[in-house]
């Protein structure tokens, strides 16, 4: 994955119910990202991964979002999900790297070990804090760390903007582990700052491929939107 160093990964996803939530459209977004310089793409779901893998030559970082009643972990929460991701064509799998409980009693360490041993694939751990990142690497064996979950767990909820401080702390504490900055990067300036803080690569999603979000953002700035707002 050395080709990721200093590059941009584009997360090509669409909300459930969006007209964009179709494998061929996700693949078109991924191919557009590749043709315009992205070094990798982050793709959700086995079917999307299969179609994207057939279209692009850059590395595919795969995930599978699954909600389980009673569990907060939903990014590739089980080994079965990780297996589907890799067998669908992803080059590596991202999973929730926190210590929160997982379905079936699996642990992060167990899942990473099985991915390495049975699937022969590298693992990226999505974390929210420095403690989680260090544990994911030193105790569980993760190959990459991403700041994806900063701002989305109980102890970090409410954080605004990219967590540049977390990127800096992780890159200093784990100098031999690639640190990916992901989450709420909305401008080229954010990307530059992430690299200045020590990021190995940067992953941007909503600001590039989040068409639903982008349309709503611009519509909210129109006089029509203001006129339609409830008094």
XYZ file of C-alpha atoms in Angstrom:
231
model
C 0.000 0.000 0.000
C 3.022 2.305 -0.356
C 1.253 3.963 -3.292
C -1.146 5.527 -0.784
C 1.592 7.629 0.832
C 0.847 11.320 0.364
C -2.305 10.611 -1.644
C -6.070 11.021 -1.591
C -8.512 8.174 -0.949
C -12.087 8.913 -1.995
C -14.973 7.361 -0.091
C -17.629 6.528 -2.685
C -20.850 5.890 -0.793
C -24.499 6.915 -0.949
C -27.181 7.041 1.758
C -29.808 4.305 1.850
C -32.710 5.447 -0.303
C -30.617 7.820 -2.422
C -30.926 7.428 -6.221
C -27.125 7.141 -6.163
C -27.218 3.981 -4.045
C -26.643 1.597 -6.955
C -23.463 -0.431 -7.655
C -23.018 0.944 -11.169
C -23.259 4.527 -9.911
C -20.881 3.853 -7.036
C -18.480 2.314 -9.558
C -18.780 5.391 -11.779
C -17.874 7.594 -8.825
C -14.895 5.356 -8.049
C -13.674 5.410 -11.640
C -14.032 9.188 -11.714
C -11.928 9.379 -8.555
C -9.239 7.169 -10.085
C -9.103 9.099 -13.364
C -8.640 12.338 -11.472
C -5.771 11.233 -9.282
C -7.145 9.356 -6.266
C -4.824 6.635 -4.960
C -7.633 4.497 -3.532
C -11.368 4.277 -2.868
C -13.375 3.321 0.206
C -16.448 1.264 -0.704
C -19.324 -0.064 1.409
C -20.970 -3.409 0.723
C -19.949 -6.615 -1.087
C -21.991 -5.944 -4.244
C -20.619 -2.423 -4.599
C -17.111 -3.734 -3.988
C -17.462 -6.408 -6.699
C -18.559 -3.901 -9.316
C -15.982 -1.291 -8.325
C -13.180 -3.881 -8.347
C -14.003 -4.664 -11.971
C -13.777 -0.982 -12.930
C -10.720 0.419 -11.156
C -7.087 -0.551 -10.772
C -6.352 1.419 -7.598
C -6.614 -0.284 -4.189
C -10.120 -0.799 -2.799
C -10.638 -0.324 0.923
C -13.781 -2.268 1.731
C -16.271 -2.062 4.557
C -19.700 -3.464 5.306
C -22.026 -1.370 7.444
C -24.405 -3.561 9.414
C -26.625 -2.476 12.299
C -27.154 -5.008 15.097
C -29.718 -4.391 17.826
C -27.993 -3.621 21.113
C -24.600 -2.828 19.566
C -23.131 0.531 18.535
C -20.448 -1.049 16.337
C -21.629 -1.143 12.723
C -18.563 -0.746 10.464
C -17.629 -4.328 9.534
C -18.645 -5.543 13.009
C -17.888 -9.261 12.595
C -15.400 -11.584 10.958
C -18.173 -12.808 8.655
C -18.612 -9.246 7.384
C -14.855 -8.827 6.938
C -14.747 -12.080 4.996
C -17.491 -10.931 2.630
C -15.618 -7.681 2.038
C -12.317 -9.339 1.136
C -13.883 -12.152 -0.901
C -15.762 -9.516 -2.913
C -12.468 -8.073 -4.116
C -11.321 -5.494 -1.584
C -7.569 -5.222 -1.104
C -7.953 -4.482 2.595
C -10.794 -4.187 5.057
C -11.682 -1.386 7.471
C -13.505 -2.171 10.689
C -14.529 -0.453 13.868
C -11.340 -0.208 15.923
C -12.912 0.726 19.239
C -13.175 -1.574 22.236
C -16.984 -1.517 22.206
C -18.840 -4.864 22.361
C -19.442 -6.686 19.099
C -22.091 -9.185 18.000
C -21.452 -12.854 18.823
C -18.918 -11.872 21.488
C -16.072 -11.433 19.004
C -13.237 -9.085 19.916
C -11.234 -6.725 17.720
C -8.106 -8.784 18.314
C -9.816 -12.008 17.277
C -11.244 -10.529 14.101
C -7.935 -8.969 13.015
C -6.067 -12.218 13.688
C -8.534 -14.200 11.584
C -8.415 -11.679 8.738
C -4.614 -11.961 8.691
C -4.506 -15.732 9.000
C -7.525 -16.852 6.975
C -7.976 -14.076 4.438
C -4.344 -12.943 4.122
C -5.435 -9.318 4.025
C -4.371 -6.151 5.854
C -6.712 -4.402 8.282
C -7.450 -0.727 8.827
C -8.936 0.168 12.219
C -11.330 3.109 12.392
C -10.819 4.791 15.776
C -11.952 7.854 17.709
C -9.136 8.329 20.243
C -5.392 7.925 20.643
C -5.885 5.160 23.203
C -8.000 3.181 20.737
C -5.470 3.668 17.940
C -2.526 2.527 20.026
C -4.426 -0.495 21.334
C -5.609 -1.450 17.842
C -1.991 -1.583 16.662
C -0.006 -2.748 19.673
C -2.540 -5.137 21.209
C -4.648 -6.231 18.237
C -2.301 -6.054 15.248
C -4.022 -3.515 12.961
C -1.951 -2.510 9.933
C -3.454 0.958 9.372
C -5.271 3.431 11.604
C -7.906 5.938 10.508
C -9.485 8.774 12.508
C -12.894 7.972 10.977
C -14.833 7.650 14.239
C -13.622 10.784 15.989
C -16.765 12.765 16.740
C -19.072 9.758 16.435
C -18.583 7.936 19.737
C -20.020 8.978 23.119
C -16.712 10.324 24.425
C -15.923 12.296 21.255
C -19.382 13.348 20.084
C -19.673 17.053 19.400
C -16.218 17.570 17.939
C -16.313 19.943 15.005
C -14.171 19.662 11.872
C -11.373 17.177 11.166
C -9.516 15.873 14.213
C -6.081 17.141 13.239
C -4.860 16.834 16.822
C -5.628 13.106 16.813
C -3.757 12.673 13.530
C -0.725 14.415 15.014
C -0.798 12.426 18.248
C -1.205 9.074 16.483
C 1.503 9.749 13.892
C 3.899 10.692 16.707
C 2.990 7.771 18.955
C 2.874 5.204 16.116
C 5.620 6.373 13.726
C 5.724 3.070 11.830
C 1.962 2.747 11.308
C 0.250 4.565 8.414
C -2.286 7.038 9.820
C -5.221 7.976 7.593
C -7.041 11.223 8.297
C -10.765 10.804 7.642
C -13.840 12.633 8.826
C -15.310 16.060 8.050
C -12.608 17.205 5.634
C -14.433 19.753 3.495
C -11.724 21.652 1.623
C -8.292 21.290 -0.017
C -6.960 23.348 2.892
C -8.149 20.657 5.290
C -6.291 18.060 3.244
C -3.052 20.055 3.313
C -3.298 20.543 7.058
C -3.862 16.819 7.609
C -0.599 16.039 5.838
C 1.167 18.763 7.793
C 0.000 16.959 10.956
C 1.605 13.708 9.831
C -1.101 11.873 7.894
C 0.094 9.049 5.629
C -2.943 9.573 3.398
C -6.254 11.416 3.550
C -9.740 10.023 2.902
C -12.513 12.382 1.772
C -16.080 11.283 1.167
C -19.035 13.608 1.645
C -17.296 16.720 0.304
C -16.596 14.907 -2.998
C -19.182 12.183 -3.513
C -21.939 13.206 -1.085
C -24.220 14.674 -3.746
C -27.317 14.448 -1.520
C -25.534 16.406 1.229
C -24.080 18.927 -1.213
C -27.454 19.695 -2.788
C -29.067 20.170 0.622
C -26.228 22.464 1.658
C -26.653 24.730 -1.355
C -30.443 24.644 -1.199
C -30.238 25.801 2.429
C -28.496 28.957 1.212
C -31.286 29.965 -1.182
C -34.070 32.511 -0.523
C -36.606 29.773 -1.371
C -35.292 27.631 1.459
C -35.515 30.523 3.910
C -39.080 31.234 2.803
C -40.113 27.604 3.279
C -38.626 27.378 6.780
C -41.216 27.073 9.566
C -41.788 30.223 11.590
